[in-house]
């Protein structure tokens, strides 16, 4: 008793309390999570916390929500799950965020230290399991490590190439007394991700840009992460360089700008792919040259490719380059801006514009074209909404057909291509940006992977429009197969499903009804599920 | 032209913390590369360990491994020596 009093007076509190305090100090506003035996002590403290707690319905959903929050705001998403099955359920969410360079911190409960390795109830080696899908993880061994570990986890998640970080916290550590305080500053001994623009590289880059006759900018998620969209626009306009983006780069450049070529890649536009293939200078900013992209243009780039990225390991990983610059993209663009001379590339731009006009609208004949659904959504929101997608054909239509104009307003799982991402990520984005219209575009397959999270949208009264593209098939798979076979894929009654979860449901079967239904759904206060019967023969 | 595979020996100075060995081994094996030899020992500074990792690969692949290792939060330094 006396010891407890002494610990109290010297700033002591339980590890669980230290965790909650530290998360608050680190700036967490919303905690997405799901309870369990090995995080009970933390949950007991949540009613009194400054953080808003949002209960998902599955740990994967919780992590995707935190991910959606992070993509919409640029701030790390934070999630809390229990040990064992809670932790393993979170894995897909971690990999999804990490692969796209999204900052995320997950706290997982763990069995008491003395029981680790005994196959205790709900024990899983989280450090081992999450290693391949996270940037870093910590197994906390004493309560005094908690404040510093939280500070370091947030630092690692947000510095260098952002990523997912796990804090695995054994139950006994949550109950121990923690005397340590949250550190004022963080210095990691071995991790120094800051990368100033290398001397000489800006001059070299500006020289290449000034000499180029057919330049193109290929912009990726790194531009958004670095907050460099305005600098990108300034560069493109000054030197009249057309801009293509990767899927993760959608939103980095206004697609309504005459210099926009849209998205490159297998599902990209002709103009974007042709520009990259035939340019005499490709200025690749914050891209990974992922295979979904390079398959659409010659990957042997070499002499005419400049690659700027904060991750040294991404340069020359997939394509050879003539100049690689490891630096923050915004820093590079600000450094070169005065050295780049105004230029015109009228002939080159004309050639690309002609290709853009010829981009074929590949559509079938039976029923509503999925591309028209995206256009209808765009019209209903006046081009201004946070667009979240799931994975599949509808995702590609959403990336191509919506008039994306700002960063952090197109939210999609790129690297992992995780079906089931759309519904929970939209919820995370809506909670992060109250007052913004959020539209979730999901396939009828992906909708069934995380439909349980719809309840959260209803409970939180989020004004999200969930648009289910019902093509009665796993469209992207159907498009890839010579003879469609996926087993017995059937749909639930989506209207009954919406009702069951407390959403308003609207079914659209005729093209003539589409725009009116969409406009009404967008005006509604609470969540609406709009099911649109789309042409199953359409190709993305 | 196929680049020639050789053994490269990577000397890594890493923080002596739990899980670091597993992370480094996982990073290399998880990308499909085979570790030929592995030697871990202390340095004069008790908080730093030295790992000598022999990997078989082309120069390009080994360069990629080195850059990945340098991204690792607990890795302080990686030095590479080309073997046979
Ligand atoms: C979790 C997961 N499992 C499997 C896949 C493989 N996959 C990619 S697209 C797709 C079909 C998606 O169908 P649907 O959700 O109906 O969307 P559509 O393509 O019809 O728009 C599948 C199965 C995946 N991306 N993610």
Short mmCIF file of C-alpha atoms in Angstrom, two decimals, chain A residues 23-241:
data_model
loop_
_atom_site.label_atom_id
_atom_site.label_comp_id
_atom_site.label_asym_id
_atom_site.label_seq_id
_atom_site.Cartn_x
_atom_site.Cartn_y
_atom_site.Cartn_z
CA UNK A 23 -1.19 7.76 -27.32
CA UNK A 24 -2.93 11.04 -26.43
CA UNK A 25 0.41 12.82 -26.22
CA UNK A 26 1.39 11.41 -29.60
CA UNK A 27 -1.68 13.09 -31.05
CA UNK A 28 -4.09 10.19 -31.45
CA UNK A 29 -7.64 11.53 -31.68
CA UNK A 30 -9.50 8.42 -32.64
CA UNK A 31 -8.72 4.90 -31.54
CA UNK A 32 -10.22 2.12 -33.64
CA UNK A 33 -10.35 -1.21 -31.89
CA UNK A 34 -11.87 -4.35 -30.54
CA UNK A 35 -11.62 -5.68 -26.97
CA UNK A 36 -10.32 -8.93 -25.52
CA UNK A 37 -8.88 -10.45 -22.38
CA UNK A 38 -5.38 -9.17 -22.89
CA UNK A 39 -6.36 -5.52 -23.42
CA UNK A 40 -9.06 -5.27 -20.75
CA UNK A 41 -6.98 -2.98 -18.55
CA UNK A 42 -6.61 -0.54 -21.44
CA UNK A 43 -10.31 -0.66 -22.30
CA UNK A 44 -11.20 0.14 -18.70
CA UNK A 45 -9.50 3.50 -19.14
CA UNK A 46 -11.04 4.49 -22.47
CA UNK A 47 -14.25 6.10 -21.17
CA UNK A 48 -12.10 8.74 -19.45
CA UNK A 49 -9.72 9.26 -22.38
CA UNK A 50 -9.59 12.29 -24.63
CA UNK A 51 -9.46 9.89 -27.56
CA UNK A 52 -12.70 8.92 -29.23
CA UNK A 53 -13.01 5.15 -29.30
CA UNK A 54 -14.63 3.50 -32.31
CA UNK A 55 -15.57 -0.16 -32.05
CA UNK A 56 -15.19 -1.97 -35.36
CA UNK A 57 -16.85 -5.32 -35.88
CA UNK A 58 -13.74 -7.23 -36.94
CA UNK A 59 -10.10 -6.36 -36.30
CA UNK A 60 -9.35 -6.19 -40.03
CA UNK A 61 -12.08 -3.55 -40.28
CA UNK A 62 -10.58 -1.63 -37.33
CA UNK A 63 -7.19 -1.44 -39.00
CA UNK A 64 -8.64 -0.44 -42.39
CA UNK A 65 -10.58 2.31 -40.59
CA UNK A 66 -7.37 3.59 -39.02
CA UNK A 67 -5.79 3.37 -42.48
CA UNK A 68 -8.63 5.38 -44.06
CA UNK A 69 -8.23 7.98 -41.32
CA UNK A 70 -4.50 8.19 -42.08
CA UNK A 71 -4.94 8.44 -45.86
CA UNK A 72 -7.52 11.21 -45.47
CA UNK A 73 -5.53 13.28 -42.96
CA UNK A 74 -1.86 12.37 -43.41
CA UNK A 75 -1.72 11.70 -39.67
CA UNK A 76 -1.08 8.19 -38.33
CA UNK A 77 -4.09 5.98 -37.79
CA UNK A 78 -4.20 4.18 -34.46
CA UNK A 79 -5.79 0.83 -33.63
CA UNK A 80 -6.03 -1.44 -30.61
CA UNK A 81 -6.66 -5.19 -30.70
CA UNK A 82 -6.35 -8.09 -28.34
CA UNK A 83 -3.78 -10.90 -28.49
CA UNK A 84 -4.03 -14.12 -30.52
CA UNK A 85 -6.99 -13.97 -32.93
CA UNK A 86 -7.32 -10.19 -32.52
CA UNK A 87 -3.72 -9.77 -33.57
CA UNK A 88 -3.87 -12.23 -36.47
CA UNK A 89 -7.10 -10.63 -37.74
CA UNK A 90 -5.24 -7.33 -37.94
CA UNK A 91 -2.53 -8.64 -40.25
CA UNK A 92 -4.25 -7.91 -43.59
CA UNK A 93 -4.88 -4.36 -42.45
CA UNK A 94 -1.24 -3.89 -41.48
CA UNK A 95 0.05 -5.21 -44.80
CA UNK A 96 -2.40 -3.04 -46.72
CA UNK A 97 -1.26 0.16 -44.99
CA UNK A 98 2.41 -0.73 -44.98
CA UNK A 99 2.64 -1.59 -48.65
CA UNK A 100 1.13 1.79 -49.57
CA UNK A 101 3.39 3.69 -47.15
CA UNK A 102 0.57 4.76 -44.85
CA UNK A 103 1.47 5.72 -41.26
CA UNK A 104 -0.29 3.48 -38.78
CA UNK A 105 0.31 2.36 -35.19
CA UNK A 106 -1.30 -0.81 -33.90
CA UNK A 107 -1.26 -1.77 -30.23
CA UNK A 108 -1.87 -5.48 -29.72
CA UNK A 109 -2.35 -7.13 -26.37
CA UNK A 110 -0.12 -10.06 -25.55
CA UNK A 111 -0.20 -12.81 -22.92
CA UNK A 112 1.83 -12.05 -19.78
CA UNK A 113 5.60 -12.22 -20.32
CA UNK A 114 5.88 -15.26 -18.08
CA UNK A 115 3.46 -17.15 -20.33
CA UNK A 116 5.03 -16.27 -23.68
CA UNK A 117 6.18 -19.45 -25.35
CA UNK A 118 3.86 -21.71 -23.35
CA UNK A 119 1.09 -21.84 -25.96
CA UNK A 120 -1.06 -19.93 -23.51
CA UNK A 121 -4.69 -19.14 -24.25
CA UNK A 122 -4.83 -16.61 -27.11
CA UNK A 123 -1.09 -16.49 -27.49
CA UNK A 124 0.31 -15.67 -30.93
CA UNK A 125 3.85 -14.62 -31.72
CA UNK A 126 2.76 -11.23 -33.05
CA UNK A 127 6.32 -9.96 -33.53
CA UNK A 128 7.02 -12.98 -35.69
CA UNK A 129 3.75 -12.92 -37.61
CA UNK A 130 3.72 -9.19 -38.37
CA UNK A 131 7.38 -8.90 -39.37
CA UNK A 132 6.84 -9.20 -43.10
CA UNK A 133 3.92 -6.76 -43.23
CA UNK A 134 5.15 -3.93 -41.00
CA UNK A 135 7.90 -1.36 -40.99
CA UNK A 136 8.80 -2.15 -37.40
CA UNK A 137 7.46 -3.76 -34.26
CA UNK A 138 8.12 -3.60 -30.54
CA UNK A 139 7.55 -6.22 -27.85
CA UNK A 140 7.36 -4.19 -24.65
CA UNK A 141 9.01 -5.91 -21.69
CA UNK A 142 8.51 -3.43 -18.88
CA UNK A 143 6.03 -0.66 -18.17
CA UNK A 144 8.74 1.95 -18.01
CA UNK A 145 9.41 1.40 -21.73
CA UNK A 146 5.86 2.33 -22.71
CA UNK A 147 6.02 6.13 -23.16
CA UNK A 148 9.25 5.98 -25.14
CA UNK A 149 8.04 3.05 -27.23
CA UNK A 150 4.86 4.91 -28.20
CA UNK A 151 6.86 8.01 -29.12
CA UNK A 152 9.26 5.94 -31.20
CA UNK A 153 6.46 4.01 -32.88
CA UNK A 154 4.79 7.25 -34.03
CA UNK A 155 8.14 8.61 -35.17
CA UNK A 156 8.94 5.50 -37.21
CA UNK A 157 5.43 5.32 -38.67
CA UNK A 158 5.64 8.91 -39.94
CA UNK A 159 9.31 9.46 -40.85
CA UNK A 160 11.20 8.22 -43.88
CA UNK A 161 8.82 6.19 -46.00
CA UNK A 162 5.76 5.99 -43.71
CA UNK A 163 4.50 2.57 -42.66
CA UNK A 164 2.80 0.38 -40.12
CA UNK A 165 4.29 -0.14 -36.66
CA UNK A 166 3.14 -2.65 -34.04
CA UNK A 167 3.43 -2.31 -30.26
CA UNK A 168 2.89 -5.72 -28.69
CA UNK A 169 2.02 -5.19 -25.04
CA UNK A 170 1.90 -8.12 -22.59
CA UNK A 171 -0.88 -8.03 -20.04
CA UNK A 172 1.34 -8.01 -16.97
CA UNK A 173 3.21 -4.98 -18.36
CA UNK A 174 -0.11 -3.14 -18.63
CA UNK A 175 -0.58 -3.73 -14.89
CA UNK A 176 2.93 -2.84 -13.72
CA UNK A 177 3.72 0.62 -12.46
CA UNK A 178 5.30 2.95 -15.00
CA UNK A 179 7.37 5.84 -13.68
CA UNK A 180 8.77 6.98 -17.02
CA UNK A 181 7.46 10.12 -18.70
CA UNK A 182 6.74 10.76 -22.36
CA UNK A 183 10.02 11.85 -23.96
CA UNK A 184 10.34 15.45 -25.09
CA UNK A 185 12.45 14.44 -28.06
CA UNK A 186 13.17 11.23 -29.85
CA UNK A 187 16.50 10.12 -31.12
CA UNK A 188 16.77 6.69 -32.56
CA UNK A 189 20.25 5.34 -32.52
CA UNK A 190 20.19 3.47 -35.79
CA UNK A 191 17.33 5.02 -37.76
CA UNK A 192 18.05 8.31 -39.49
CA UNK A 193 15.64 8.61 -42.38
CA UNK A 194 16.09 12.30 -43.04
CA UNK A 195 17.53 12.75 -46.52
CA UNK A 196 18.57 16.26 -47.57
CA UNK A 197 18.75 16.96 -51.29
CA UNK A 198 22.23 15.74 -52.34
CA UNK A 199 24.46 18.60 -53.46
CA UNK A 200 24.58 18.94 -57.22
CA UNK A 201 21.54 16.78 -57.83
CA UNK A 202 19.16 19.70 -58.16
CA UNK A 203 21.34 21.35 -60.81
CA UNK A 204 21.66 18.05 -62.67
CA UNK A 205 17.93 17.48 -62.56
CA UNK A 206 17.06 21.01 -63.64
CA UNK A 207 19.53 20.66 -66.53
CA UNK A 208 17.82 17.48 -67.71
CA UNK A 209 14.41 19.12 -67.48
CA UNK A 210 15.58 22.20 -69.38
CA UNK A 211 17.09 20.10 -72.19
CA UNK A 212 14.16 17.69 -72.54
CA UNK A 213 11.96 17.97 -75.61
CA UNK A 214 9.40 15.33 -74.71
CA UNK A 215 9.34 15.32 -70.91
CA UNK A 216 6.69 13.67 -68.76
CA UNK A 217 6.20 13.64 -65.00
CA UNK A 218 5.16 10.32 -63.51
CA UNK A 219 3.85 11.08 -60.01
CA UNK A 220 3.07 8.58 -57.27
CA UNK A 221 1.90 8.34 -53.69
CA UNK A 222 5.21 9.81 -52.53
CA UNK A 223 4.12 13.20 -53.89
CA UNK A 224 1.03 13.07 -51.70
CA UNK A 225 2.94 11.80 -48.65
CA UNK A 226 5.44 14.61 -49.04
CA UNK A 227 2.73 17.26 -49.46
CA UNK A 228 4.24 18.32 -52.76
CA UNK A 229 1.15 18.62 -54.98
CA UNK A 230 1.32 22.41 -55.25
CA UNK A 231 5.03 22.27 -56.13
CA UNK A 232 4.29 19.61 -58.73
CA UNK A 233 1.65 21.82 -60.31
CA UNK A 234 4.02 24.78 -60.33
CA UNK A 235 6.76 22.78 -62.04
CA UNK A 236 4.42 21.22 -64.60
CA UNK A 237 2.92 24.54 -65.55
CA UNK A 238 6.15 26.49 -65.69
CA UNK A 239 7.89 24.02 -67.99
CA UNK A 240 4.69 22.74 -69.65
CA UNK A 241 5.32 19.12 -68.69
#
